[in-house]
N, CA, C and O atoms as a printed pandas DataFrame, in Angstrom:
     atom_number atom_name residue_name chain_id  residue_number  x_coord  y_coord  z_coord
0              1         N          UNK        A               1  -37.154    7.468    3.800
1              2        CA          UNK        A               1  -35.979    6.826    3.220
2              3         C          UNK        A               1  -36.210    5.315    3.090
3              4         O          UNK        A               1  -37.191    4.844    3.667
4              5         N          UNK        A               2  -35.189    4.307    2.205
5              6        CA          UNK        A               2  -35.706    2.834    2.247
6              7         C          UNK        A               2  -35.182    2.485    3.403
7              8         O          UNK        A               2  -34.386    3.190    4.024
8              9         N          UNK        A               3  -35.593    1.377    3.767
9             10        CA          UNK        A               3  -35.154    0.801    4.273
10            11         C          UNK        A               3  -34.214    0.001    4.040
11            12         O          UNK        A               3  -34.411   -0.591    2.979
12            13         N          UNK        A               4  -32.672   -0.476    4.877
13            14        CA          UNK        A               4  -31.814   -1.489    4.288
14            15         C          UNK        A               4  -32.058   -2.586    4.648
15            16         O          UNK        A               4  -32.834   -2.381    5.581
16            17         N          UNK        A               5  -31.895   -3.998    4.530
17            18        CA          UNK        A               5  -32.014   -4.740    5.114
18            19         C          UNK        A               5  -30.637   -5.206    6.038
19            20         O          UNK        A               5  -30.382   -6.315    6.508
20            21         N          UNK        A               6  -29.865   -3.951    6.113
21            22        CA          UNK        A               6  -28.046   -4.002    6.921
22            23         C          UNK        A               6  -28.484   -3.650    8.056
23            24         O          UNK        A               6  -28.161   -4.065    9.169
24            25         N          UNK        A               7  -29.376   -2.717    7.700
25            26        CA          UNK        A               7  -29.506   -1.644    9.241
26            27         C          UNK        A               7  -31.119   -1.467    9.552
27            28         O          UNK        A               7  -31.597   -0.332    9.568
28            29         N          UNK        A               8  -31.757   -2.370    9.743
29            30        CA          UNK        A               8  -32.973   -1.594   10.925
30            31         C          UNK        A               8  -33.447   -0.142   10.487
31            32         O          UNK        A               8  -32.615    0.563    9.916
32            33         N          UNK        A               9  -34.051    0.094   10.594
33            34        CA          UNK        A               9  -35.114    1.369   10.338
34            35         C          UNK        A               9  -35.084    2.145   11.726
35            36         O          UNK        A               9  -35.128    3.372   11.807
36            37         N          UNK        A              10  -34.979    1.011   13.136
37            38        CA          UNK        A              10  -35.367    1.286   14.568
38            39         C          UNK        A              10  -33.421    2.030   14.977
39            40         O          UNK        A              10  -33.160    2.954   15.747
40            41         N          UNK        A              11  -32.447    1.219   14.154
41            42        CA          UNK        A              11  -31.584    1.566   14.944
42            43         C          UNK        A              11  -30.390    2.661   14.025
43            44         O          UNK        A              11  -29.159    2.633   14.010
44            45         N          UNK        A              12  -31.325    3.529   13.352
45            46        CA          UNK        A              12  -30.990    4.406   12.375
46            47         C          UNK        A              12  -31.427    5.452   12.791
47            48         O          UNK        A              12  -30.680    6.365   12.440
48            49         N          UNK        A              13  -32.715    5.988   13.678
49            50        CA          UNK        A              13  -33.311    6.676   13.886
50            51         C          UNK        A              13  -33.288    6.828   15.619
51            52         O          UNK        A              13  -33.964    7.659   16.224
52            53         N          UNK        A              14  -32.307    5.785   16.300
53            54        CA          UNK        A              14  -32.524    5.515   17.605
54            55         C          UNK        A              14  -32.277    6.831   18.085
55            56         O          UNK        A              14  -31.506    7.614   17.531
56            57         N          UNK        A              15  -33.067    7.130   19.332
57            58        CA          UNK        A              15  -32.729    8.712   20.021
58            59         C          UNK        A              15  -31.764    7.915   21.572
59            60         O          UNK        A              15  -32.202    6.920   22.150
60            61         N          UNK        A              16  -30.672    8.508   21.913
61            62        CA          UNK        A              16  -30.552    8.153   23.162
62            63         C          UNK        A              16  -30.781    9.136   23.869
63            64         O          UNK        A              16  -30.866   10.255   23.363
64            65         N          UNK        A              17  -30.904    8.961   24.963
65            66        CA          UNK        A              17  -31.116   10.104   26.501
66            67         C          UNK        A              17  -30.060    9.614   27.443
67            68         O          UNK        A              17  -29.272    8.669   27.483
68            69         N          UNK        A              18  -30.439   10.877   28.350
69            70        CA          UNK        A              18  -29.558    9.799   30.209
70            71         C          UNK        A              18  -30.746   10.515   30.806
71            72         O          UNK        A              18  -31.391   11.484   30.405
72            73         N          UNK        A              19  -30.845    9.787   31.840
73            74        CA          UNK        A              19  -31.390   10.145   32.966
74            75         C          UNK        A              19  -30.660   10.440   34.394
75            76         O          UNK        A              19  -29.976    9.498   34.797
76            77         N          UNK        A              20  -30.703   11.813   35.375
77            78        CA          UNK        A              20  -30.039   11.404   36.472
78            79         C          UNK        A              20  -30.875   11.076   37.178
79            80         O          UNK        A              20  -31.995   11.586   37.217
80            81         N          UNK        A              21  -30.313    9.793   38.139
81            82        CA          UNK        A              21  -30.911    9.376   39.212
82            83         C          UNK        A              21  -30.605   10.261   40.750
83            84         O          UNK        A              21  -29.541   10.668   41.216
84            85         N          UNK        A              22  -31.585   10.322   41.119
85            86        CA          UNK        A              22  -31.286   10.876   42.607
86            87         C          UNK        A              22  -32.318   10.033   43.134
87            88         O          UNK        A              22  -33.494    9.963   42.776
88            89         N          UNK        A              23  -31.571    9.251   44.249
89            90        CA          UNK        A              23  -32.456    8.347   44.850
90            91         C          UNK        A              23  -31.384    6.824   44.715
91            92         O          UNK        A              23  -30.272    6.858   44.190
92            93         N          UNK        A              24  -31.936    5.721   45.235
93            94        CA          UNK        A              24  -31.501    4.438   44.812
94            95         C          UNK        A              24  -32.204    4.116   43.558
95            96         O          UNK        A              24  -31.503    4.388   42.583
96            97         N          UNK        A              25  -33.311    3.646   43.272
97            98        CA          UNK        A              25  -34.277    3.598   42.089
98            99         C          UNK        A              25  -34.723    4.285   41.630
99           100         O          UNK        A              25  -34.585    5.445   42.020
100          101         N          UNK        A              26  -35.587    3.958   40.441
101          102        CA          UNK        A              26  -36.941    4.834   40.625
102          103         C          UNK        A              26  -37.637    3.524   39.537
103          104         O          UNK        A              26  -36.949    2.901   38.728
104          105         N          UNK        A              27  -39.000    3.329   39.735
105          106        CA          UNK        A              27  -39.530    2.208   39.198
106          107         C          UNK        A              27  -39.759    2.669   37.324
107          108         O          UNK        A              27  -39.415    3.761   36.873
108          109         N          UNK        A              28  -40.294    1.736   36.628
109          110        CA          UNK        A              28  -40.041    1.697   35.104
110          111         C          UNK        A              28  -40.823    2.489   34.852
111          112         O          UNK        A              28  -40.322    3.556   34.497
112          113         N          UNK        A              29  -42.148    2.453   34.877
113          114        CA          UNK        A              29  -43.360    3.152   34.864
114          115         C          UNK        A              29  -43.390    4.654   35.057
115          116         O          UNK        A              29  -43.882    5.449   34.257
116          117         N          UNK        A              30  -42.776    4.971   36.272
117          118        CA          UNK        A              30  -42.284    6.415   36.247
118          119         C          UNK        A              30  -41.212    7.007   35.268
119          120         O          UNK        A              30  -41.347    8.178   34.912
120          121         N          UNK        A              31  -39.899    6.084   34.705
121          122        CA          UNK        A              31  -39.156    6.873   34.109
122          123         C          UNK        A              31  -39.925    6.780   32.211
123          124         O          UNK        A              31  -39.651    7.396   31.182
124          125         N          UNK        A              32  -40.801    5.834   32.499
125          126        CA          UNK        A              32  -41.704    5.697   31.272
126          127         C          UNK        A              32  -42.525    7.316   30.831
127          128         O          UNK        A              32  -42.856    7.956   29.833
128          129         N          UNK        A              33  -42.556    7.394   32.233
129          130        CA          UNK        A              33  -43.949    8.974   32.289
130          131         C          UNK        A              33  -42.953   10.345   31.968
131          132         O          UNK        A              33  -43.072   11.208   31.098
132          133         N          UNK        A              34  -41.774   10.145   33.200
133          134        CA          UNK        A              34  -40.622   11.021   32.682
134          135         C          UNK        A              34  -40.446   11.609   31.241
135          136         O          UNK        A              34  -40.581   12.803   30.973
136          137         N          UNK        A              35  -39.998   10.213   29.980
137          138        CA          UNK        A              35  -39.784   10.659   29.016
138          139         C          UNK        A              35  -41.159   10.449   27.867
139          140         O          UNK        A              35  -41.244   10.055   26.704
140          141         N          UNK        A              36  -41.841   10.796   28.590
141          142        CA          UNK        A              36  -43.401   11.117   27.463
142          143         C          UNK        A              36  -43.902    9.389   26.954
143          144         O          UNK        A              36  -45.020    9.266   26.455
144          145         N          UNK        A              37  -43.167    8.363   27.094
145          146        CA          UNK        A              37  -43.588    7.200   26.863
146          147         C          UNK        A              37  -45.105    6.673   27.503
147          148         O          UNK        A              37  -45.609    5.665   27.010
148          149         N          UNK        A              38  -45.649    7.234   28.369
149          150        CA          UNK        A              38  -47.395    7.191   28.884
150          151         C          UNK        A              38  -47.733    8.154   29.986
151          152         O          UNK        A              38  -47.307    8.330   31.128
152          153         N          UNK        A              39  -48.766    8.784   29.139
153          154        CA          UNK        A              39  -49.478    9.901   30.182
154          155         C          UNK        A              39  -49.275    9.637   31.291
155          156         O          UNK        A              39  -48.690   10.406   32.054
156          157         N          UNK        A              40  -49.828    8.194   31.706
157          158        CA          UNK        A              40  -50.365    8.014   32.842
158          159         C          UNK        A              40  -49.548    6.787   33.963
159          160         O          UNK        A              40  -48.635    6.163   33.421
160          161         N          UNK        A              41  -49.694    6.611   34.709
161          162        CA          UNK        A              41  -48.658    5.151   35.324
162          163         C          UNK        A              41  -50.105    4.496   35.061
163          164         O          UNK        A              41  -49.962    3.481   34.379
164          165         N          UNK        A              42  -51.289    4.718   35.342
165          166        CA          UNK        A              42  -52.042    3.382   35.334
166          167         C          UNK        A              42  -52.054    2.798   33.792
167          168         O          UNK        A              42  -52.674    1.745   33.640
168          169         N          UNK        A              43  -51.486    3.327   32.744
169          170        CA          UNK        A              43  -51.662    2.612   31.244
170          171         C          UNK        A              43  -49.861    1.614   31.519
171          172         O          UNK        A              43  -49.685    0.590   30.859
172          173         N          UNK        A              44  -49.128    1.934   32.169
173          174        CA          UNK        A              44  -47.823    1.150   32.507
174          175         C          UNK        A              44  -48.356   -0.510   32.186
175          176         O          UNK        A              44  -47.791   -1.127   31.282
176          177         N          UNK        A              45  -49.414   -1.139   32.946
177          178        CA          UNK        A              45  -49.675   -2.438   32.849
178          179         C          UNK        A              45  -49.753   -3.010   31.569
179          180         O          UNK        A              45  -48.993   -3.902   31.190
180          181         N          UNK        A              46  -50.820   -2.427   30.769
181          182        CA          UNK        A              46  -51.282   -2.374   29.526
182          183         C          UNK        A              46  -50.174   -2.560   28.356
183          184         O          UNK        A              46  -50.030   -3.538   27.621
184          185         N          UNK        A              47  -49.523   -1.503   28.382
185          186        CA          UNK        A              47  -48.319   -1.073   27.957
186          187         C          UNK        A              47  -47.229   -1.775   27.675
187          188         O          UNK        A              47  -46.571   -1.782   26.635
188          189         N          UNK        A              48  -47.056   -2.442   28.789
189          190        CA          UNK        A              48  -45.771   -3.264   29.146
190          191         C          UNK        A              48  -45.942   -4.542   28.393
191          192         O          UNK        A              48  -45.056   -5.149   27.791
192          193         N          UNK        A              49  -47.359   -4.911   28.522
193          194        CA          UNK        A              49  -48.209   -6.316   27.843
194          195         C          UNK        A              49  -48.028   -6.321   26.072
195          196         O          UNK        A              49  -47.857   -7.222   25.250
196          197         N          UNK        A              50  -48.146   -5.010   25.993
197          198        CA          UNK        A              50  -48.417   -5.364   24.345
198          199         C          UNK        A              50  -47.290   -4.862   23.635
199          200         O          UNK        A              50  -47.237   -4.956   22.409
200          201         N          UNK        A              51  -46.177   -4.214   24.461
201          202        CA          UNK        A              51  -44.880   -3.567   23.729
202          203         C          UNK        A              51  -43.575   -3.865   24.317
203          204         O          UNK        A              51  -43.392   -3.644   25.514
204          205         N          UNK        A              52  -42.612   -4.370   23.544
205          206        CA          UNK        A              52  -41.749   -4.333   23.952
206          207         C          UNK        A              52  -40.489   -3.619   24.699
207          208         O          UNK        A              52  -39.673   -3.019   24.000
208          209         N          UNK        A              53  -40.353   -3.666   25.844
209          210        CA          UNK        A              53  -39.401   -3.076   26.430
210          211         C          UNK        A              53  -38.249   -3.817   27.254
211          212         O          UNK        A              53  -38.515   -4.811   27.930
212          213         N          UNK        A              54  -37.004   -3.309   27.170
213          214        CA          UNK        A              54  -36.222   -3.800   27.512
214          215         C          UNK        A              54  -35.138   -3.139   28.483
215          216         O          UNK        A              54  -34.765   -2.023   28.122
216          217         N          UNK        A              55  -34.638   -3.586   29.518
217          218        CA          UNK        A              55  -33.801   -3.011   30.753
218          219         C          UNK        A              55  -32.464   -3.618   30.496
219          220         O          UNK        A              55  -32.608   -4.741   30.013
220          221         N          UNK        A              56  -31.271   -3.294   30.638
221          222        CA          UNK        A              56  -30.206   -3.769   30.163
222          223         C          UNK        A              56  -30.172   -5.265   29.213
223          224         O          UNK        A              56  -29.656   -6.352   29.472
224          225         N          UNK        A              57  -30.950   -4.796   28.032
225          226        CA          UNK        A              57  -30.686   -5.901   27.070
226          227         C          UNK        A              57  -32.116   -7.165   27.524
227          228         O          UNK        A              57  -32.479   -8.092   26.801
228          229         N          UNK        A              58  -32.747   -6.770   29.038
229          230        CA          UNK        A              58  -33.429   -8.476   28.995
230          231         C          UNK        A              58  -34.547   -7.448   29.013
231          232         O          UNK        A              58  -34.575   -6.219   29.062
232          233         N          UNK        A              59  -35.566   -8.524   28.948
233          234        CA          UNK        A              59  -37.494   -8.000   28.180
234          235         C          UNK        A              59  -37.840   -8.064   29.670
235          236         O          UNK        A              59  -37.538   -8.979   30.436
236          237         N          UNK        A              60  -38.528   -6.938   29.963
237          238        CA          UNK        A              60  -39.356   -6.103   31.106
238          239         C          UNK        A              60  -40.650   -5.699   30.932
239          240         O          UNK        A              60  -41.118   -4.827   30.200
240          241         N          UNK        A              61  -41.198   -6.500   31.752
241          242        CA          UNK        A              61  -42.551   -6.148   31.716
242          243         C          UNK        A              61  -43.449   -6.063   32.871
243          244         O          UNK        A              61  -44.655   -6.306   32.830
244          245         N          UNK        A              62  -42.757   -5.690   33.943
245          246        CA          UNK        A              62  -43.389   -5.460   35.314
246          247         C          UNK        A              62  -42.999   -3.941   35.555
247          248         O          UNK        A              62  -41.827   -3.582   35.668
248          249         N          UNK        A              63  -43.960   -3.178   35.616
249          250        CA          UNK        A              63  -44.293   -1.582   35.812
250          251         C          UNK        A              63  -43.351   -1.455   36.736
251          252         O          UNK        A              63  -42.420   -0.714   36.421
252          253         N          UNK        A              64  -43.282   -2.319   38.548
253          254        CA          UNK        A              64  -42.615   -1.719   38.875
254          255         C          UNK        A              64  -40.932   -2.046   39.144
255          256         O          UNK        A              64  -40.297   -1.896   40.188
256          257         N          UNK        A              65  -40.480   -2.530   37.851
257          258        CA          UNK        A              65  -39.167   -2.982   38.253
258          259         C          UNK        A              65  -38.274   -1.815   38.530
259          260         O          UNK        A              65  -38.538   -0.708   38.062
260          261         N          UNK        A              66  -37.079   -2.061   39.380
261          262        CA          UNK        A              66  -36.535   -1.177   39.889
262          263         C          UNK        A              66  -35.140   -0.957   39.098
263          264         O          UNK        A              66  -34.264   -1.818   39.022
264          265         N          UNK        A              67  -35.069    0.411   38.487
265          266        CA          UNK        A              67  -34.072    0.963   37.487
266          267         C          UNK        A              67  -33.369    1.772   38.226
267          268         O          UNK        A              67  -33.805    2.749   38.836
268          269         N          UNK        A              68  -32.142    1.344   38.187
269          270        CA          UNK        A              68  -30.898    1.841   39.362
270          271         C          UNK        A              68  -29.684    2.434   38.363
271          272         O          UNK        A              68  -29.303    1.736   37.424
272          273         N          UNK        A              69  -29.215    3.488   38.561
273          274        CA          UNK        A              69  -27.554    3.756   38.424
274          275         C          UNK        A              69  -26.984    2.552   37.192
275          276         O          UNK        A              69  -26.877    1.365   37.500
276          277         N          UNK        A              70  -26.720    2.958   36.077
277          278        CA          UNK        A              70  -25.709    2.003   35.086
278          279         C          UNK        A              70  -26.993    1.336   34.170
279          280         O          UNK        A              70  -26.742    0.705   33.143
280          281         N          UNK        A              71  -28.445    1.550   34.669
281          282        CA          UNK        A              71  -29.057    0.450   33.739
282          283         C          UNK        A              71  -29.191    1.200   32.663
283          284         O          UNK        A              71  -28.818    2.373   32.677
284          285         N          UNK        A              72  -29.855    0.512   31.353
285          286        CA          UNK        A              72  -30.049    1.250   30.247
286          287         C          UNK        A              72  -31.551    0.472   29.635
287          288         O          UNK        A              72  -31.649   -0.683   29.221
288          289         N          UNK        A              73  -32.754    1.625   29.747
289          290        CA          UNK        A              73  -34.198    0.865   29.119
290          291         C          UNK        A              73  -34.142    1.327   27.670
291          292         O          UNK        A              73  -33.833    2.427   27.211
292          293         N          UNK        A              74  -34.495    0.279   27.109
293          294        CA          UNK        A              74  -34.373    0.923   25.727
294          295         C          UNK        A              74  -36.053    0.127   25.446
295          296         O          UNK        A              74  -36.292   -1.069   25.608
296          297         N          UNK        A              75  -37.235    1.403   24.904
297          298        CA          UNK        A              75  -38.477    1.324   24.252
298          299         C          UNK        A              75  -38.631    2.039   22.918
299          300         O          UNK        A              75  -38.577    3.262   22.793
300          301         N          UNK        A              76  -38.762    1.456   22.259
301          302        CA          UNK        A              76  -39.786    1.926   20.759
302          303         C          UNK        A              76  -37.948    2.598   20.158
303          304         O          UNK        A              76  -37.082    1.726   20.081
304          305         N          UNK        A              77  -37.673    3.581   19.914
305          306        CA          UNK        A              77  -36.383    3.927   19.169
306          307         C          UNK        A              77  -36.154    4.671   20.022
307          308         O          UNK        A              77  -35.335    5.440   19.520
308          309         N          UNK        A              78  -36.489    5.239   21.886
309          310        CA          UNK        A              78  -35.694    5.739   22.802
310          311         C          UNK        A              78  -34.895    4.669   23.561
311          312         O          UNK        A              78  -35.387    3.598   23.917
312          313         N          UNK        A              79  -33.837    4.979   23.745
313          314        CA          UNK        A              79  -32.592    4.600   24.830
314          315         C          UNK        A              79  -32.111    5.361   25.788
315          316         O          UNK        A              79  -31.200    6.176   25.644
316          317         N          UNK        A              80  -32.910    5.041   27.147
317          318        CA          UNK        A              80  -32.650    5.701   28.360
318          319         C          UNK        A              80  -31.342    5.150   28.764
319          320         O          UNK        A              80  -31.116    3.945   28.650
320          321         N          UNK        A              81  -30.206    6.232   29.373
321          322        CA          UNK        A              81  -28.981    5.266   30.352
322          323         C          UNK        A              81  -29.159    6.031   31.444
323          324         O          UNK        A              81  -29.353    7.227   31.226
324          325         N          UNK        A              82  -29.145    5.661   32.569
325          326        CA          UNK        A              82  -29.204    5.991   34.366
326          327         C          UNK        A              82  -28.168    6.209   34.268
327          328         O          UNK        A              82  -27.445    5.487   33.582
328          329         N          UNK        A              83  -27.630    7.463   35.021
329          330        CA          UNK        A              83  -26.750    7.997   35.582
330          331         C          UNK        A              83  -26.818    8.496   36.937
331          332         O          UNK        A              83  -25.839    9.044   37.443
């Protein structure tokens, strides 16, 4: 389809998810692996460096930041919300 220049291409196609949490946290890297975003936790470093990701709205780029209850990561056109 074209693209508009009203609406983003990224936020036309956005997928959201939830995640439940059981636990207090669980670090980025893991809920990264969770939803198919990297095979592996050791590509997390890499990853984080060259793509944008974001944890309630601010730019994240430490593998193991800690994603608690209410946050929301939003990478590439997925939008995780913790529950």
């Amino acid at each position: 389809p074209p693209r508009s220049t009203l609406f983003p291409y990224t936020t036309l196609f956005r997928s959201e998810k939830e995640f439940q949490l059981k636990g207090e946290y669980i670090k980025l890297e893991q809920i990264l692996k969770i939803f198919g975003v990297l095979e592996k936790g050791g590509q997390a470093k890499v990853y984080l460096a060259e793509n944008p990701v974001k944890v309630n709205d601010h730019s994240e780029n430490r593998r193991g930041a800690k994603i608690r209850k209410g946050d929301t990561v939003t990478v590439e056109d997925l939008v995780i919300k913790v529950i």
